[in-house]
Amino acid sequence: MNLAGKIAIVTGGAYGIGFATAERLAREGAHVVIGDIKGHEAAADRLTAAGLRVTATMLDVRSDDRVAAVVAETVAAFGTVDILVNNAAIWTEMVPGPFEQGNAADWLRLYDVNVIGVFRMCRAVSAIMRAQKSGRIINLASGTAFKGSPGMLHYVASKGAIISMTRSLATEFGADNVLVNAVSPGFTMTESVEAADHLRSAFGAAALVTRALKREAVATDIANVIYFLASPDSGFVTGQIIAADGGSVFH
Ligand SMILES: NC(=O)c1ccc[n+]([C@@H]2O[C@H](COP(=O)([O-])OP(=O)(O)OC[C@H]3O[C@@H](n4cnc5c(N)ncnc54)[C@H](O)[C@@H]3O)[C@@H](O)[C@H]2O)c1
């Protein structure tokens, strides 16, 4: 119970890596707010039924107002925000395609969630974390940003932005003991990936070939590292991008 008494918000926490993260943080004693555009009530019900302290809220990270309201509601109900996991992203609905067929509308739609959504969330918690002189922000990057993957330039670029934002925010917030890190998953078999034939056929086999560890990744593989970055054991770690990918990217 290393996170007893801590208050966490997990964006996109209803499914996949976000859900596994919510469960892991809650099992360590945190009260977790699952914020998502769908599935949040059912996700929270599942974890509450398991005896964990979890609440659900409708959160669209594209909305300045809703982001501010979710943070304000969390502080009103539970006193503060100690941990923010920026997990929400547009990802599995993206169909890899020829570069020339890309369009600016898709870029803007994806950036609104994957990049500006993270900015909105960080801005909403910064005053709280800075004032209490402690906080953990954990972002979801991706191995694609290190390797470069074909056919999804907007997604890859958005995760590159997350890496840069993580490093810059670590320097902005460090003096106030707010630690900012990212986890960089490899291709991970979440429910949405299982359902996305277009992604599994494009990246599934290739991901396994590049790994030192010859098995598929599951959501808990990533959630465990996110937990580490939220825990007291990582108290002198900031600005880092930890690859949780079975030994595919080395840096
Ligand atoms: N699964 C992988 O192979 C993999 C690999 C590298 C990085 N990642 C990253 O890990 C994270 C989670 O991946 P996943 O496979 O669990 O994805 P997922 O699609 O299963 O989950 C994403 C969650 O974000 C939510 N979401 C989408 N738009 C939102 C919005 N506007 N506001 C709030 N919530 C929103 C979705 O409802 C969903 O619950 C993402 O950031 C993804 O880019 C995943």
mmCIF file of C-alpha atoms and ligand atoms in Angstrom:
data_model
loop_
_atom_site.group_PDB
_atom_site.id
_atom_site.type_symbol
_atom_site.label_atom_id
_atom_site.label_comp_id
_atom_site.label_asym_id
_atom_site.label_seq_id
_atom_site.Cartn_x
_atom_site.Cartn_y
_atom_site.Cartn_z
ATOM 1 C CA MET A 1 0.000 0.000 0.000
ATOM 2 C CA ASN A 2 2.663 2.487 -1.076
ATOM 3 C CA LEU A 3 0.117 5.059 -2.251
ATOM 4 C CA ALA A 4 -2.175 5.078 0.790
ATOM 5 C CA GLY A 5 -3.971 8.414 1.049
ATOM 6 C CA LYS A 6 -2.858 9.615 -2.384
ATOM 7 C CA ILE A 7 -5.340 11.027 -4.888
ATOM 8 C CA ALA A 8 -4.848 10.142 -8.537
ATOM 9 C CA ILE A 9 -6.537 11.097 -11.813
ATOM 10 C CA VAL A 10 -6.136 8.712 -14.747
ATOM 11 C CA THR A 11 -7.287 10.118 -18.096
ATOM 12 C CA GLY A 12 -8.702 7.540 -20.467
ATOM 13 C CA GLY A 13 -8.887 5.212 -17.482
ATOM 14 C CA ALA A 14 -11.897 3.184 -18.604
ATOM 15 C CA TYR A 15 -10.043 0.768 -20.863
ATOM 16 C CA GLY A 16 -6.671 -0.769 -21.640
ATOM 17 C CA ILE A 17 -3.525 0.634 -20.075
ATOM 18 C CA GLY A 18 -5.526 3.361 -18.314
ATOM 19 C CA PHE A 19 -7.800 0.838 -16.634
ATOM 20 C CA ALA A 20 -4.876 -1.379 -15.584
ATOM 21 C CA THR A 21 -3.179 1.710 -14.177
ATOM 22 C CA ALA A 22 -6.269 2.764 -12.246
ATOM 23 C CA GLU A 23 -6.459 -0.729 -10.765
ATOM 24 C CA ARG A 24 -2.762 -0.845 -9.836
ATOM 25 C CA LEU A 25 -2.772 2.608 -8.203
ATOM 26 C CA ALA A 26 -5.950 1.758 -6.296
ATOM 27 C CA ARG A 27 -4.497 -1.567 -5.115
ATOM 28 C CA GLU A 28 -1.606 0.446 -3.694
ATOM 29 C CA GLY A 29 -4.075 2.480 -1.636
ATOM 30 C CA ALA A 30 -4.683 5.522 -3.825
ATOM 31 C CA HIS A 31 -8.141 6.918 -4.440
ATOM 32 C CA VAL A 32 -8.380 6.967 -8.226
ATOM 33 C CA VAL A 33 -10.591 9.185 -10.361
ATOM 34 C CA ILE A 34 -11.173 7.540 -13.725
ATOM 35 C CA GLY A 35 -11.836 10.226 -16.331
ATOM 36 C CA ASP A 36 -12.979 9.167 -19.751
ATOM 37 C CA ILE A 37 -15.377 10.017 -22.554
ATOM 38 C CA LYS A 38 -16.970 6.563 -22.319
ATOM 39 C CA GLY A 39 -17.010 3.486 -20.132
ATOM 40 C CA HIS A 40 -15.898 5.291 -16.989
ATOM 41 C CA GLU A 41 -18.910 4.324 -14.852
ATOM 42 C CA ALA A 42 -18.612 0.628 -15.705
ATOM 43 C CA ALA A 43 -14.860 0.686 -15.112
ATOM 44 C CA ALA A 44 -15.239 2.302 -11.720
ATOM 45 C CA ASP A 45 -18.033 -0.133 -10.816
ATOM 46 C CA ARG A 46 -15.745 -3.099 -11.573
ATOM 47 C CA LEU A 47 -12.989 -1.778 -9.342
ATOM 48 C CA THR A 48 -15.320 -0.640 -6.587
ATOM 49 C CA ALA A 49 -16.837 -4.133 -6.565
ATOM 50 C CA ALA A 50 -13.317 -5.424 -5.933
ATOM 51 C CA GLY A 51 -13.150 -3.233 -2.822
ATOM 52 C CA LEU A 52 -11.018 -0.462 -4.330
ATOM 53 C CA ARG A 53 -11.487 3.299 -3.880
ATOM 54 C CA VAL A 54 -12.339 4.517 -7.359
ATOM 55 C CA THR A 55 -14.738 7.107 -8.730
ATOM 56 C CA ALA A 56 -15.771 7.839 -12.296
ATOM 57 C CA THR A 57 -16.184 11.117 -14.078
ATOM 58 C CA MET A 58 -16.937 12.206 -17.613
ATOM 59 C CA LEU A 59 -13.745 13.801 -18.869
ATOM 60 C CA ASP A 60 -13.047 14.983 -22.373
ATOM 61 C CA VAL A 61 -9.466 16.245 -22.466
ATOM 62 C CA ARG A 62 -10.400 18.362 -25.502
ATOM 63 C CA SER A 63 -12.490 20.605 -23.254
ATOM 64 C CA ASP A 64 -10.777 23.331 -21.195
ATOM 65 C CA ASP A 65 -13.920 23.664 -19.083
ATOM 66 C CA ARG A 66 -14.353 19.963 -18.388
ATOM 67 C CA VAL A 67 -10.675 19.500 -17.565
ATOM 68 C CA ALA A 68 -10.811 22.367 -15.070
ATOM 69 C CA ALA A 69 -14.077 21.068 -13.606
ATOM 70 C CA VAL A 70 -12.759 17.523 -13.102
ATOM 71 C CA VAL A 71 -9.712 18.807 -11.238
ATOM 72 C CA ALA A 72 -11.858 21.198 -9.169
ATOM 73 C CA GLU A 73 -14.355 18.418 -8.354
ATOM 74 C CA THR A 74 -11.523 16.104 -7.334
ATOM 75 C CA VAL A 75 -10.032 18.702 -5.003
ATOM 76 C CA ALA A 76 -13.468 19.475 -3.531
ATOM 77 C CA ALA A 77 -14.217 15.811 -2.891
ATOM 78 C CA PHE A 78 -10.817 14.457 -1.856
ATOM 79 C CA GLY A 79 -8.680 17.494 -0.959
ATOM 80 C CA THR A 80 -5.997 17.487 -3.651
ATOM 81 C CA VAL A 81 -4.445 15.802 -6.676
ATOM 82 C CA ASP A 82 -1.175 13.955 -6.012
ATOM 83 C CA ILE A 83 -0.839 11.894 -9.189
ATOM 84 C CA LEU A 84 -1.893 12.645 -12.769
ATOM 85 C CA VAL A 85 -1.609 9.953 -15.420
ATOM 86 C CA ASN A 86 -2.025 11.412 -18.917
ATOM 87 C CA ASN A 87 -3.052 8.249 -20.726
ATOM 88 C CA ALA A 88 -5.970 9.330 -22.968
ATOM 89 C CA ALA A 89 -5.098 9.314 -26.644
ATOM 90 C CA ILE A 90 -6.534 8.807 -30.081
ATOM 91 C CA TRP A 91 -4.678 5.753 -31.230
ATOM 92 C CA THR A 92 -6.367 2.550 -32.340
ATOM 93 C CA GLU A 93 -8.880 4.216 -34.646
ATOM 94 C CA MET A 94 -6.013 5.545 -36.773
ATOM 95 C CA VAL A 95 -5.572 3.481 -39.914
ATOM 96 C CA PRO A 96 -1.976 3.557 -41.210
ATOM 97 C CA GLY A 97 -1.943 4.930 -44.734
ATOM 98 C CA PRO A 98 0.191 6.596 -47.377
ATOM 99 C CA PHE A 99 1.793 9.845 -46.240
ATOM 100 C CA GLU A 100 0.344 11.766 -49.182
ATOM 101 C CA GLN A 101 -3.201 10.891 -48.119
ATOM 102 C CA GLY A 102 -2.796 12.510 -44.716
ATOM 103 C CA ASN A 103 -4.778 15.643 -44.022
ATOM 104 C CA ALA A 104 -4.564 18.545 -41.625
ATOM 105 C CA ALA A 105 -7.994 17.859 -40.113
ATOM 106 C CA ASP A 106 -6.800 14.470 -38.850
ATOM 107 C CA TRP A 107 -3.653 16.061 -37.431
ATOM 108 C CA LEU A 108 -5.656 18.708 -35.574
ATOM 109 C CA ARG A 109 -8.149 16.154 -34.214
ATOM 110 C CA LEU A 110 -5.383 13.902 -32.967
ATOM 111 C CA TYR A 111 -3.243 16.699 -31.513
ATOM 112 C CA ASP A 112 -6.250 18.122 -29.649
ATOM 113 C CA VAL A 113 -6.373 14.914 -27.576
ATOM 114 C CA ASN A 114 -2.837 13.496 -27.577
ATOM 115 C CA VAL A 115 -0.872 16.722 -27.096
ATOM 116 C CA ILE A 116 -3.074 19.661 -26.134
ATOM 117 C CA GLY A 117 -5.142 17.384 -23.873
ATOM 118 C CA VAL A 118 -1.967 16.664 -21.908
ATOM 119 C CA PHE A 119 -1.174 20.380 -21.756
ATOM 120 C CA ARG A 120 -4.703 21.109 -20.475
ATOM 121 C CA MET A 121 -4.464 18.472 -17.754
ATOM 122 C CA CYS A 122 -1.000 19.597 -16.617
ATOM 123 C CA ARG A 123 -2.096 23.213 -16.516
ATOM 124 C CA ALA A 124 -5.137 22.319 -14.426
ATOM 125 C CA VAL A 125 -3.111 20.505 -11.723
ATOM 126 C CA SER A 126 0.041 22.643 -11.726
ATOM 127 C CA ALA A 127 -1.027 25.223 -9.125
ATOM 128 C CA ILE A 128 -2.219 22.486 -6.756
ATOM 129 C CA MET A 129 0.928 20.378 -7.057
ATOM 130 C CA ARG A 130 3.278 23.356 -6.906
ATOM 131 C CA ALA A 131 1.557 24.733 -3.789
ATOM 132 C CA GLN A 132 1.775 21.429 -1.947
ATOM 133 C CA LYS A 133 5.390 20.969 -3.094
ATOM 134 C CA SER A 134 4.745 17.487 -4.350
ATOM 135 C CA GLY A 135 3.171 15.789 -7.293
ATOM 136 C CA ARG A 136 3.669 13.168 -9.930
ATOM 137 C CA ILE A 137 2.757 13.521 -13.566
ATOM 138 C CA ILE A 138 3.162 10.449 -15.748
ATOM 139 C CA ASN A 139 2.645 10.729 -19.491
ATOM 140 C CA LEU A 140 2.180 7.980 -22.063
ATOM 141 C CA ALA A 141 4.720 8.242 -24.867
ATOM 142 C CA SER A 142 5.325 5.424 -27.362
ATOM 143 C CA GLY A 143 8.194 3.457 -28.822
ATOM 144 C CA THR A 144 7.087 4.678 -32.236
ATOM 145 C CA ALA A 145 8.524 8.099 -31.429
ATOM 146 C CA PHE A 146 12.006 6.581 -31.063
ATOM 147 C CA LYS A 147 11.807 4.126 -33.938
ATOM 148 C CA GLY A 148 9.678 6.003 -36.418
ATOM 149 C CA SER A 149 6.770 3.965 -37.757
ATOM 150 C CA PRO A 150 5.304 4.265 -41.227
ATOM 151 C CA GLY A 151 1.824 5.421 -42.092
ATOM 152 C CA MET A 152 0.890 7.266 -38.875
ATOM 153 C CA LEU A 153 2.998 10.410 -38.917
ATOM 154 C CA HIS A 154 0.539 12.448 -36.837
ATOM 155 C CA TYR A 155 0.406 9.807 -34.088
ATOM 156 C CA VAL A 156 4.183 9.310 -34.036
ATOM 157 C CA ALA A 157 4.751 13.076 -33.968
ATOM 158 C CA SER A 158 2.228 13.479 -31.132
ATOM 159 C CA LYS A 159 4.183 10.987 -29.025
ATOM 160 C CA GLY A 160 7.430 12.770 -29.890
ATOM 161 C CA ALA A 161 5.796 15.903 -28.529
ATOM 162 C CA ILE A 162 4.996 14.032 -25.314
ATOM 163 C CA ILE A 163 8.673 13.157 -24.878
ATOM 164 C CA SER A 164 9.696 16.799 -25.311
ATOM 165 C CA MET A 165 6.896 18.040 -23.065
ATOM 166 C CA THR A 166 7.878 15.568 -20.348
ATOM 167 C CA ARG A 167 11.462 16.803 -20.312
ATOM 168 C CA SER A 168 10.491 20.480 -20.420
ATOM 169 C CA LEU A 169 7.813 20.170 -17.739
ATOM 170 C CA ALA A 170 10.262 18.341 -15.489
ATOM 171 C CA THR A 171 12.506 21.402 -15.610
ATOM 172 C CA GLU A 172 9.584 23.804 -15.126
ATOM 173 C CA PHE A 173 8.147 21.955 -12.130
ATOM 174 C CA GLY A 174 11.272 20.517 -10.504
ATOM 175 C CA ALA A 175 11.860 23.400 -8.104
ATOM 176 C CA ASP A 176 8.430 22.672 -6.609
ATOM 177 C CA ASN A 177 9.126 18.941 -6.261
ATOM 178 C CA VAL A 178 6.655 18.012 -8.976
ATOM 179 C CA LEU A 179 8.123 15.077 -10.881
ATOM 180 C CA VAL A 180 7.251 14.571 -14.541
ATOM 181 C CA ASN A 181 8.097 11.347 -16.342
ATOM 182 C CA ALA A 182 6.802 9.257 -19.216
ATOM 183 C CA VAL A 183 6.406 5.589 -19.960
ATOM 184 C CA SER A 184 7.057 4.520 -23.515
ATOM 185 C CA PRO A 185 5.146 1.309 -24.208
ATOM 186 C CA GLY A 186 5.879 -1.044 -27.018
ATOM 187 C CA PHE A 187 2.992 -2.544 -28.963
ATOM 188 C CA THR A 188 0.663 -3.710 -26.182
ATOM 189 C CA MET A 189 -2.324 -6.039 -26.406
ATOM 190 C CA THR A 190 -5.078 -3.911 -24.926
ATOM 191 C CA GLU A 191 -8.717 -4.663 -25.802
ATOM 192 C CA SER A 192 -8.748 -1.892 -28.385
ATOM 193 C CA VAL A 193 -5.568 -3.218 -30.016
ATOM 194 C CA GLU A 194 -6.990 -6.767 -30.026
ATOM 195 C CA ALA A 195 -9.989 -5.370 -31.907
ATOM 196 C CA ALA A 196 -7.878 -3.347 -34.366
ATOM 197 C CA ASP A 197 -6.934 -5.795 -37.131
ATOM 198 C CA HIS A 198 -5.373 -2.953 -39.123
ATOM 199 C CA LEU A 199 -2.868 -2.265 -36.310
ATOM 200 C CA ARG A 200 -2.110 -5.870 -35.438
ATOM 201 C CA SER A 201 -1.350 -6.713 -39.047
ATOM 202 C CA ALA A 202 0.797 -3.584 -39.475
ATOM 203 C CA PHE A 203 2.778 -3.719 -36.224
ATOM 204 C CA GLY A 204 2.087 -6.933 -34.272
ATOM 205 C CA ALA A 205 4.643 -9.354 -35.739
ATOM 206 C CA ALA A 206 7.231 -6.617 -36.299
ATOM 207 C CA ALA A 207 7.044 -5.588 -32.635
ATOM 208 C CA LEU A 208 7.869 -9.078 -31.436
ATOM 209 C CA VAL A 209 10.864 -9.436 -33.756
ATOM 210 C CA THR A 210 12.535 -6.309 -32.358
ATOM 211 C CA ARG A 211 12.137 -7.330 -28.696
ATOM 212 C CA ALA A 212 14.716 -8.920 -26.437
ATOM 213 C CA LEU A 213 11.820 -10.514 -24.530
ATOM 214 C CA LYS A 214 9.873 -12.697 -26.949
ATOM 215 C CA ARG A 215 6.323 -12.279 -25.723
ATOM 216 C CA GLU A 216 3.387 -9.982 -26.226
ATOM 217 C CA ALA A 217 2.995 -7.022 -23.878
ATOM 218 C CA VAL A 218 -0.154 -6.684 -21.777
ATOM 219 C CA ALA A 219 -1.619 -3.634 -20.076
ATOM 220 C CA THR A 220 -0.281 -4.557 -16.638
ATOM 221 C CA ASP A 221 3.284 -4.551 -18.030
ATOM 222 C CA ILE A 222 2.838 -0.833 -18.614
ATOM 223 C CA ALA A 223 0.722 -0.085 -15.534
ATOM 224 C CA ASN A 224 3.427 -1.536 -13.281
ATOM 225 C CA VAL A 225 5.963 0.990 -14.572
ATOM 226 C CA ILE A 226 3.471 3.838 -14.261
ATOM 227 C CA TYR A 227 2.945 2.756 -10.661
ATOM 228 C CA PHE A 228 6.724 2.879 -10.049
ATOM 229 C CA LEU A 229 6.816 6.450 -11.350
ATOM 230 C CA ALA A 230 3.967 7.368 -8.996
ATOM 231 C CA SER A 231 5.537 5.662 -5.991
ATOM 232 C CA PRO A 232 7.967 6.907 -3.334
ATOM 233 C CA ASP A 233 10.651 4.650 -4.851
ATOM 234 C CA SER A 234 11.045 6.997 -7.846
ATOM 235 C CA GLY A 235 11.370 10.169 -5.751
ATOM 236 C CA PHE A 236 14.621 11.238 -7.449
ATOM 237 C CA VAL A 237 13.561 10.438 -11.012
ATOM 238 C CA THR A 238 12.230 13.176 -13.270
ATOM 239 C CA GLY A 239 12.263 14.085 -16.945
ATOM 240 C CA GLN A 240 12.788 10.436 -17.903
ATOM 241 C CA ILE A 241 11.178 8.331 -20.590
ATOM 242 C CA ILE A 242 11.087 4.724 -19.367
ATOM 243 C CA ALA A 243 10.652 2.190 -22.150
ATOM 244 C CA ALA A 244 8.334 -0.652 -21.151
ATOM 245 C CA ASP A 245 8.720 -2.623 -24.349
ATOM 246 C CA GLY A 246 10.499 -5.893 -23.623
ATOM 247 C CA GLY A 247 13.857 -4.453 -24.642
ATOM 248 C CA SER A 248 13.140 -2.975 -28.047
ATOM 249 C CA VAL A 249 14.328 0.627 -27.752
ATOM 250 C CA PHE A 250 17.571 1.292 -25.895
ATOM 251 C CA HIS A 251 18.387 4.814 -24.813
HETATM 252 N N1 LIG B 1 -1.456 -0.244 -26.711
HETATM 253 C C1 LIG B 1 -0.311 0.053 -27.327
HETATM 254 O O1 LIG B 1 0.237 -0.737 -28.127
HETATM 255 C C2 LIG B 1 0.370 1.368 -27.037
HETATM 256 C C3 LIG B 1 1.707 1.508 -27.454
HETATM 257 C C4 LIG B 1 2.347 2.717 -27.202
HETATM 258 C C5 LIG B 1 1.671 3.740 -26.561
HETATM 259 N N2 LIG B 1 0.379 3.564 -26.172
HETATM 260 C C6 LIG B 1 -0.294 4.668 -25.495
HETATM 261 O O2 LIG B 1 -0.833 4.208 -24.273
HETATM 262 C C7 LIG B 1 -2.074 4.886 -24.014
HETATM 263 C C8 LIG B 1 -3.192 3.894 -23.821
HETATM 264 O O3 LIG B 1 -3.243 2.990 -24.909
HETATM 265 P P1 LIG B 1 -4.391 1.875 -24.991
HETATM 266 O O4 LIG B 1 -3.948 0.867 -25.984
HETATM 267 O O5 LIG B 1 -4.789 1.469 -23.617
HETATM 268 O O6 LIG B 1 -5.537 2.765 -25.666
HETATM 269 P P2 LIG B 1 -7.130 2.614 -25.627
HETATM 270 O O7 LIG B 1 -7.605 3.130 -26.928
HETATM 271 O O8 LIG B 1 -7.527 1.249 -25.186
HETATM 272 O O9 LIG B 1 -7.516 3.617 -24.472
HETATM 273 C C9 LIG B 1 -7.496 5.020 -24.664
HETATM 274 C C10 LIG B 1 -8.505 5.600 -23.708
HETATM 275 O O10 LIG B 1 -8.556 7.019 -23.908
HETATM 276 C C11 LIG B 1 -9.922 7.404 -23.921
HETATM 277 N N3 LIG B 1 -10.063 8.668 -24.632
HETATM 278 C C12 LIG B 1 -10.010 8.868 -25.975
HETATM 279 N N4 LIG B 1 -10.246 10.167 -26.242
HETATM 280 C C13 LIG B 1 -10.433 10.795 -25.051
HETATM 281 C C14 LIG B 1 -10.714 12.141 -24.675
HETATM 282 N N5 LIG B 1 -10.882 13.101 -25.596
HETATM 283 N N6 LIG B 1 -10.838 12.426 -23.354
HETATM 284 C C15 LIG B 1 -10.706 11.462 -22.422
HETATM 285 N N7 LIG B 1 -10.457 10.169 -22.715
HETATM 286 C C16 LIG B 1 -10.322 9.837 -24.024
HETATM 287 C C17 LIG B 1 -10.639 6.237 -24.571
HETATM 288 O O11 LIG B 1 -12.033 6.241 -24.315
HETATM 289 C C18 LIG B 1 -9.920 5.049 -23.932
HETATM 290 O O12 LIG B 1 -10.486 4.678 -22.697
HETATM 291 C C19 LIG B 1 -2.275 5.853 -25.186
HETATM 292 O O13 LIG B 1 -1.721 7.105 -24.839
HETATM 293 C C20 LIG B 1 -1.463 5.218 -26.298
HETATM 294 O O14 LIG B 1 -1.057 6.161 -27.251
HETATM 295 C C21 LIG B 1 -0.282 2.394 -26.398
#
